[in-house]
Amino acid sequence: MTRPKDAARRSARVWLREATHRLHLDLHKHPLYRRLPEPDLTCQELRATAAITYSAAAVVESSRASRQIWPEISLSDHLQDLARDLGDQACLPPPPGQAHLTTEAGLLGALYVIHGSAFGAASLAKSVRRAVPSAPRSFLMPRNTEAWQYLCRLLDAVPAAELPLLAQGAKEVFRNYKLLADFQLEICRAAIPSGAIKIPPASRQAWQSASR
């Protein structure tokens, strides 16, 4: 996707949102993600989504930390919360596509997707609380206004020549989310003969006590 002719009058993040719109919509149609706003959402399904978030975000944060850049948009605190809730269930296979993290622009595009997911999570928080009131909800990444504003400034400073790399990084994260969601769904379908979208109870007490 090439940048529109009126790019000078539009922010890079608006262009990036348009570039990833189709992948974003496709992810929301995934069976696991379609369950999140439902009133009969189970703790097991919520935990599966948390594991996906952890695996996708951990790869991105590892690359950011190894480069020692942009501590203002670190994902480490969020990952610590997820790891505490998930325990040994946090250890999913890493997503295969990592080429997007070899450039700073690609890494920035990846961070855009992870941080941007907080806006969608905020819209789900109320329905998730009603469905599974006692379950850990660390996958609902809290919105950090200062971090988001800092990220937006970084995005808008990306040179026009590097915008394709920015989009590549963002798109790869969406694809990795999809791969990880498919992986969790296959585990579920292998464990439940009926093919229902349910995940076996987690080993962590926090999740077990909240299971429906």
PDB file of C-alpha atoms in Angstrom:
ATOM      1  CA  MET A   1       0.000   0.000   0.000  1.00  0.00           C
ATOM      2  CA  THR A   2       1.397   3.381  -0.981  1.00  0.00           C
ATOM      3  CA  ARG A   3       0.899   6.472   1.065  1.00  0.00           C
ATOM      4  CA  PRO A   4      -1.879   8.733  -0.293  1.00  0.00           C
ATOM      5  CA  LYS A   5      -0.971  11.974  -2.049  1.00  0.00           C
ATOM      6  CA  ASP A   6      -2.482  13.981   0.808  1.00  0.00           C
ATOM      7  CA  ALA A   7      -0.214  12.241   3.348  1.00  0.00           C
ATOM      8  CA  ALA A   8       1.287  15.539   4.488  1.00  0.00           C
ATOM      9  CA  ARG A   9      -2.125  16.516   5.868  1.00  0.00           C
ATOM     10  CA  ARG A  10      -2.737  13.199   7.621  1.00  0.00           C
ATOM     11  CA  SER A  11      -0.997  11.542  10.555  1.00  0.00           C
ATOM     12  CA  ALA A  12       1.021   8.390  10.011  1.00  0.00           C
ATOM     13  CA  ARG A  13      -1.141   6.525  12.505  1.00  0.00           C
ATOM     14  CA  VAL A  14      -4.303   7.281  10.502  1.00  0.00           C
ATOM     15  CA  TRP A  15      -2.635   5.936   7.375  1.00  0.00           C
ATOM     16  CA  LEU A  16      -1.414   2.927   9.349  1.00  0.00           C
ATOM     17  CA  ARG A  17      -4.889   2.222  10.704  1.00  0.00           C
ATOM     18  CA  GLU A  18      -6.229   2.166   7.152  1.00  0.00           C
ATOM     19  CA  ALA A  19      -3.377  -0.082   5.980  1.00  0.00           C
ATOM     20  CA  THR A  20      -4.209  -2.698   8.634  1.00  0.00           C
ATOM     21  CA  HIS A  21      -7.993  -2.327   8.617  1.00  0.00           C
ATOM     22  CA  ARG A  22      -8.741  -5.594   6.813  1.00  0.00           C
ATOM     23  CA  LEU A  23      -6.465  -7.692   9.041  1.00  0.00           C
ATOM     24  CA  HIS A  24      -7.976  -6.054  12.110  1.00  0.00           C
ATOM     25  CA  LEU A  25     -11.497  -6.938  11.008  1.00  0.00           C
ATOM     26  CA  ASP A  26     -10.491 -10.501  10.164  1.00  0.00           C
ATOM     27  CA  LEU A  27      -9.057 -11.018  13.640  1.00  0.00           C
ATOM     28  CA  HIS A  28     -12.295  -9.856  15.265  1.00  0.00           C
ATOM     29  CA  LYS A  29     -14.115 -12.551  13.274  1.00  0.00           C
ATOM     30  CA  HIS A  30     -11.974 -15.335  14.751  1.00  0.00           C
ATOM     31  CA  PRO A  31     -14.050 -17.798  16.868  1.00  0.00           C
ATOM     32  CA  LEU A  32     -12.122 -17.059  20.059  1.00  0.00           C
ATOM     33  CA  TYR A  33     -12.307 -13.289  19.723  1.00  0.00           C
ATOM     34  CA  ARG A  34     -15.980 -13.395  18.785  1.00  0.00           C
ATOM     35  CA  ARG A  35     -16.640 -14.944  22.192  1.00  0.00           C
ATOM     36  CA  LEU A  36     -15.258 -12.038  24.234  1.00  0.00           C
ATOM     37  CA  PRO A  37     -18.368  -9.797  24.283  1.00  0.00           C
ATOM     38  CA  GLU A  38     -20.774 -12.710  24.823  1.00  0.00           C
ATOM     39  CA  PRO A  39     -22.673 -12.941  28.153  1.00  0.00           C
ATOM     40  CA  ASP A  40     -21.781 -16.639  28.496  1.00  0.00           C
ATOM     41  CA  LEU A  41     -18.037 -16.089  28.006  1.00  0.00           C
ATOM     42  CA  THR A  42     -16.134 -18.638  30.094  1.00  0.00           C
ATOM     43  CA  CYS A  43     -13.013 -18.210  32.173  1.00  0.00           C
ATOM     44  CA  GLN A  44     -11.287 -20.762  29.943  1.00  0.00           C
ATOM     45  CA  GLU A  45     -11.960 -18.710  26.832  1.00  0.00           C
ATOM     46  CA  LEU A  46     -10.768 -15.566  28.563  1.00  0.00           C
ATOM     47  CA  ARG A  47      -7.560 -17.325  29.617  1.00  0.00           C
ATOM     48  CA  ALA A  48      -6.958 -18.494  26.053  1.00  0.00           C
ATOM     49  CA  THR A  49      -7.137 -14.896  24.846  1.00  0.00           C
ATOM     50  CA  ALA A  50      -4.745 -13.796  27.593  1.00  0.00           C
ATOM     51  CA  ALA A  51      -2.226 -16.447  26.494  1.00  0.00           C
ATOM     52  CA  ILE A  52      -2.423 -15.209  22.900  1.00  0.00           C
ATOM     53  CA  THR A  53      -1.837 -11.630  24.025  1.00  0.00           C
ATOM     54  CA  TYR A  54       1.118 -12.659  26.162  1.00  0.00           C
ATOM     55  CA  SER A  55       2.876 -14.582  23.396  1.00  0.00           C
ATOM     56  CA  ALA A  56       2.398 -11.866  20.770  1.00  0.00           C
ATOM     57  CA  ALA A  57       3.422  -9.012  23.051  1.00  0.00           C
ATOM     58  CA  ALA A  58       6.418 -10.827  24.568  1.00  0.00           C
ATOM     59  CA  VAL A  59       8.165 -11.101  21.207  1.00  0.00           C
ATOM     60  CA  VAL A  60       7.677  -7.405  20.501  1.00  0.00           C
ATOM     61  CA  GLU A  61       8.790  -6.302  23.969  1.00  0.00           C
ATOM     62  CA  SER A  62      11.865  -8.519  23.798  1.00  0.00           C
ATOM     63  CA  SER A  63      12.949  -6.798  20.600  1.00  0.00           C
ATOM     64  CA  ARG A  64      12.301  -3.328  22.059  1.00  0.00           C
ATOM     65  CA  ALA A  65      14.238  -4.128  25.243  1.00  0.00           C
ATOM     66  CA  SER A  66      17.183  -5.622  23.347  1.00  0.00           C
ATOM     67  CA  ARG A  67      17.494  -2.412  21.340  1.00  0.00           C
ATOM     68  CA  GLN A  68      17.244  -0.333  24.541  1.00  0.00           C
ATOM     69  CA  ILE A  69      14.914   2.176  22.935  1.00  0.00           C
ATOM     70  CA  TRP A  70      11.567   3.784  23.777  1.00  0.00           C
ATOM     71  CA  PRO A  71      11.238   2.836  27.467  1.00  0.00           C
ATOM     72  CA  GLU A  72       8.212   5.142  27.545  1.00  0.00           C
ATOM     73  CA  ILE A  73       6.214   2.524  25.606  1.00  0.00           C
ATOM     74  CA  SER A  74       7.566  -0.585  27.286  1.00  0.00           C
ATOM     75  CA  LEU A  75       5.183  -3.546  27.585  1.00  0.00           C
ATOM     76  CA  SER A  76       7.051  -5.109  30.505  1.00  0.00           C
ATOM     77  CA  ASP A  77       4.529  -4.230  33.242  1.00  0.00           C
ATOM     78  CA  HIS A  78       1.636  -5.593  31.220  1.00  0.00           C
ATOM     79  CA  LEU A  79       3.568  -8.781  30.464  1.00  0.00           C
ATOM     80  CA  GLN A  80       4.368  -9.276  34.149  1.00  0.00           C
ATOM     81  CA  ASP A  81       0.656  -9.072  34.983  1.00  0.00           C
ATOM     82  CA  LEU A  82      -0.196 -11.573  32.256  1.00  0.00           C
ATOM     83  CA  ALA A  83       2.559 -13.964  33.322  1.00  0.00           C
ATOM     84  CA  ARG A  84       1.384 -13.828  36.944  1.00  0.00           C
ATOM     85  CA  ASP A  85      -2.157 -14.751  35.947  1.00  0.00           C
ATOM     86  CA  LEU A  86      -1.216 -17.392  33.400  1.00  0.00           C
ATOM     87  CA  GLY A  87       1.645 -19.171  35.158  1.00  0.00           C
ATOM     88  CA  ASP A  88       2.961 -22.025  32.987  1.00  0.00           C
ATOM     89  CA  GLN A  89       0.081 -21.432  30.568  1.00  0.00           C
ATOM     90  CA  ALA A  90       1.932 -18.375  29.232  1.00  0.00           C
ATOM     91  CA  CYS A  91       4.399 -20.564  27.339  1.00  0.00           C
ATOM     92  CA  LEU A  92       2.963 -20.737  23.830  1.00  0.00           C
ATOM     93  CA  PRO A  93       5.215 -21.348  20.816  1.00  0.00           C
ATOM     94  CA  PRO A  94       6.565 -18.016  19.544  1.00  0.00           C
ATOM     95  CA  PRO A  95       4.964 -16.726  16.343  1.00  0.00           C
ATOM     96  CA  PRO A  96       7.037 -17.668  13.283  1.00  0.00           C
ATOM     97  CA  GLY A  97       7.147 -14.261  11.591  1.00  0.00           C
ATOM     98  CA  GLN A  98       9.825 -12.074  13.171  1.00  0.00           C
ATOM     99  CA  ALA A  99      11.340 -10.323  10.156  1.00  0.00           C
ATOM    100  CA  HIS A 100       9.308  -7.198  10.888  1.00  0.00           C
ATOM    101  CA  LEU A 101      11.302  -6.592  14.075  1.00  0.00           C
ATOM    102  CA  THR A 102      14.661  -6.183  12.316  1.00  0.00           C
ATOM    103  CA  THR A 103      14.075  -2.455  11.712  1.00  0.00           C
ATOM    104  CA  GLU A 104      13.033   0.292  14.099  1.00  0.00           C
ATOM    105  CA  ALA A 105      10.120   1.242  11.835  1.00  0.00           C
ATOM    106  CA  GLY A 106       8.870  -2.340  11.782  1.00  0.00           C
ATOM    107  CA  LEU A 107       9.180  -2.601  15.548  1.00  0.00           C
ATOM    108  CA  LEU A 108       7.301   0.664  15.954  1.00  0.00           C
ATOM    109  CA  GLY A 109       4.495  -0.657  13.769  1.00  0.00           C
ATOM    110  CA  ALA A 110       4.344  -3.774  15.945  1.00  0.00           C
ATOM    111  CA  LEU A 111       4.153  -1.675  19.117  1.00  0.00           C
ATOM    112  CA  TYR A 112       1.346   0.336  17.538  1.00  0.00           C
ATOM    113  CA  VAL A 113      -0.793  -2.805  17.278  1.00  0.00           C
ATOM    114  CA  ILE A 114      -0.084  -4.022  20.831  1.00  0.00           C
ATOM    115  CA  HIS A 115      -0.707  -0.640  22.437  1.00  0.00           C
ATOM    116  CA  GLY A 116      -3.681   0.046  20.198  1.00  0.00           C
ATOM    117  CA  SER A 117      -5.356  -3.127  21.413  1.00  0.00           C
ATOM    118  CA  ALA A 118      -5.959  -1.343  24.735  1.00  0.00           C
ATOM    119  CA  PHE A 119      -8.708   0.706  23.093  1.00  0.00           C
ATOM    120  CA  GLY A 120     -10.573  -2.399  22.015  1.00  0.00           C
ATOM    121  CA  ALA A 121     -10.031  -3.996  25.412  1.00  0.00           C
ATOM    122  CA  ALA A 122     -11.562  -0.979  27.148  1.00  0.00           C
ATOM    123  CA  SER A 123     -14.775  -1.494  25.198  1.00  0.00           C
ATOM    124  CA  LEU A 124     -14.895  -5.146  26.320  1.00  0.00           C
ATOM    125  CA  ALA A 125     -14.079  -4.619  29.983  1.00  0.00           C
ATOM    126  CA  LYS A 126     -17.662  -4.170  31.144  1.00  0.00           C
ATOM    127  CA  SER A 127     -19.047  -7.256  29.409  1.00  0.00           C
ATOM    128  CA  VAL A 128     -16.070  -9.370  30.535  1.00  0.00           C
ATOM    129  CA  ARG A 129     -16.596  -8.304  34.152  1.00  0.00           C
ATOM    130  CA  ARG A 130     -20.244  -9.327  33.958  1.00  0.00           C
ATOM    131  CA  ALA A 131     -19.519 -12.708  32.361  1.00  0.00           C
ATOM    132  CA  VAL A 132     -16.568 -13.761  34.544  1.00  0.00           C
ATOM    133  CA  PRO A 133     -16.507 -11.329  37.495  1.00  0.00           C
ATOM    134  CA  SER A 134     -13.832 -13.116  39.535  1.00  0.00           C
ATOM    135  CA  ALA A 135     -11.426 -14.018  36.726  1.00  0.00           C
ATOM    136  CA  PRO A 136      -8.081 -12.283  36.195  1.00  0.00           C
ATOM    137  CA  ARG A 137      -8.392  -9.788  33.357  1.00  0.00           C
ATOM    138  CA  SER A 138      -4.798  -8.823  32.664  1.00  0.00           C
ATOM    139  CA  PHE A 139      -5.275  -9.340  28.934  1.00  0.00           C
ATOM    140  CA  LEU A 140      -7.453  -6.195  29.056  1.00  0.00           C
ATOM    141  CA  MET A 141      -4.465  -3.924  28.733  1.00  0.00           C
ATOM    142  CA  PRO A 142      -5.148  -0.658  30.608  1.00  0.00           C
ATOM    143  CA  ARG A 143      -5.028   2.448  28.469  1.00  0.00           C
ATOM    144  CA  ASN A 144      -1.955   4.552  29.148  1.00  0.00           C
ATOM    145  CA  THR A 145      -2.652   8.000  27.704  1.00  0.00           C
ATOM    146  CA  GLU A 146       0.917   9.245  28.096  1.00  0.00           C
ATOM    147  CA  ALA A 147       2.401   6.156  26.450  1.00  0.00           C
ATOM    148  CA  TRP A 148      -0.079   6.365  23.581  1.00  0.00           C
ATOM    149  CA  GLN A 149       0.665  10.052  22.981  1.00  0.00           C
ATOM    150  CA  TYR A 150       4.394   9.316  22.984  1.00  0.00           C
ATOM    151  CA  LEU A 151       3.842   6.469  20.510  1.00  0.00           C
ATOM    152  CA  CYS A 152       1.810   8.752  18.244  1.00  0.00           C
ATOM    153  CA  ARG A 153       4.637  11.291  18.170  1.00  0.00           C
ATOM    154  CA  LEU A 154       7.078   8.550  17.191  1.00  0.00           C
ATOM    155  CA  LEU A 155       4.763   7.330  14.452  1.00  0.00           C
ATOM    156  CA  ASP A 156       4.303  10.781  12.977  1.00  0.00           C
ATOM    157  CA  ALA A 157       8.074  11.264  12.880  1.00  0.00           C
ATOM    158  CA  VAL A 158       8.635   8.183  10.680  1.00  0.00           C
ATOM    159  CA  PRO A 159      10.045   9.276   7.283  1.00  0.00           C
ATOM    160  CA  ALA A 160       7.818   8.638   4.268  1.00  0.00           C
ATOM    161  CA  ALA A 161      10.370   6.204   2.839  1.00  0.00           C
ATOM    162  CA  GLU A 162      10.036   3.952   5.902  1.00  0.00           C
ATOM    163  CA  LEU A 163       6.241   3.818   6.007  1.00  0.00           C
ATOM    164  CA  PRO A 164       6.115   0.452   4.189  1.00  0.00           C
ATOM    165  CA  LEU A 165       8.304  -0.994   6.966  1.00  0.00           C
ATOM    166  CA  LEU A 166       5.973   0.503   9.559  1.00  0.00           C
ATOM    167  CA  ALA A 167       2.991  -1.162   7.902  1.00  0.00           C
ATOM    168  CA  GLN A 168       4.866  -4.452   7.550  1.00  0.00           C
ATOM    169  CA  GLY A 169       5.504  -4.570  11.288  1.00  0.00           C
ATOM    170  CA  ALA A 170       1.889  -3.838  12.162  1.00  0.00           C
ATOM    171  CA  LYS A 171       0.507  -6.348   9.674  1.00  0.00           C
ATOM    172  CA  GLU A 172       2.853  -9.084  10.896  1.00  0.00           C
ATOM    173  CA  VAL A 173       1.585  -8.706  14.463  1.00  0.00           C
ATOM    174  CA  PHE A 174      -2.021  -9.083  13.307  1.00  0.00           C
ATOM    175  CA  ARG A 175      -1.012 -12.238  11.420  1.00  0.00           C
ATOM    176  CA  ASN A 176       0.762 -13.561  14.500  1.00  0.00           C
ATOM    177  CA  TYR A 177      -2.334 -12.969  16.610  1.00  0.00           C
ATOM    178  CA  LYS A 178      -4.282 -15.018  14.076  1.00  0.00           C
ATOM    179  CA  LEU A 179      -1.729 -17.864  14.111  1.00  0.00           C
ATOM    180  CA  LEU A 180      -1.711 -17.970  17.898  1.00  0.00           C
ATOM    181  CA  ALA A 181      -5.514 -17.893  18.050  1.00  0.00           C
ATOM    182  CA  ASP A 182      -5.676 -20.799  15.588  1.00  0.00           C
ATOM    183  CA  PHE A 183      -3.202 -22.691  17.772  1.00  0.00           C
ATOM    184  CA  GLN A 184      -5.362 -22.210  20.874  1.00  0.00           C
ATOM    185  CA  LEU A 185      -8.476 -23.165  18.964  1.00  0.00           C
ATOM    186  CA  GLU A 186      -6.895 -26.426  17.793  1.00  0.00           C
ATOM    187  CA  ILE A 187      -5.931 -27.293  21.369  1.00  0.00           C
ATOM    188  CA  CYS A 188      -9.514 -26.721  22.358  1.00  0.00           C
ATOM    189  CA  ARG A 189     -11.004 -28.784  19.568  1.00  0.00           C
ATOM    190  CA  ALA A 190      -8.609 -31.646  20.255  1.00  0.00           C
ATOM    191  CA  ALA A 191      -9.535 -31.654  23.932  1.00  0.00           C
ATOM    192  CA  ILE A 192     -13.321 -31.337  23.522  1.00  0.00           C
ATOM    193  CA  PRO A 193     -14.917 -34.035  21.325  1.00  0.00           C
ATOM    194  CA  SER A 194     -17.897 -31.842  20.505  1.00  0.00           C
ATOM    195  CA  GLY A 195     -15.610 -29.159  19.085  1.00  0.00           C
ATOM    196  CA  ALA A 196     -16.885 -26.537  21.507  1.00  0.00           C
ATOM    197  CA  ILE A 197     -14.664 -23.506  21.948  1.00  0.00           C
ATOM    198  CA  LYS A 198     -13.526 -24.208  25.468  1.00  0.00           C
ATOM    199  CA  ILE A 199     -10.061 -24.482  26.956  1.00  0.00           C
ATOM    200  CA  PRO A 200      -9.168 -26.998  29.702  1.00  0.00           C
ATOM    201  CA  PRO A 201      -8.912 -25.401  33.184  1.00  0.00           C
ATOM    202  CA  ALA A 202      -5.630 -23.627  33.895  1.00  0.00           C
ATOM    203  CA  SER A 203      -3.250 -24.873  36.544  1.00  0.00           C
ATOM    204  CA  ARG A 204      -3.171 -21.489  38.268  1.00  0.00           C
ATOM    205  CA  GLN A 205      -5.519 -21.110  41.232  1.00  0.00           C
ATOM    206  CA  ALA A 206      -6.539 -17.627  40.124  1.00  0.00           C
ATOM    207  CA  TRP A 207      -8.125 -19.066  37.007  1.00  0.00           C
ATOM    208  CA  GLN A 208      -9.440 -22.252  38.610  1.00  0.00           C
ATOM    209  CA  SER A 209     -11.388 -20.390  41.268  1.00  0.00           C
ATOM    210  CA  ALA A 210     -13.078 -18.271  38.624  1.00  0.00           C
ATOM    211  CA  SER A 211     -13.974 -21.081  36.202  1.00  0.00           C
ATOM    212  CA  ARG A 212     -17.568 -21.253  35.191  1.00  0.00           C
TER     213      ARG A 212
END
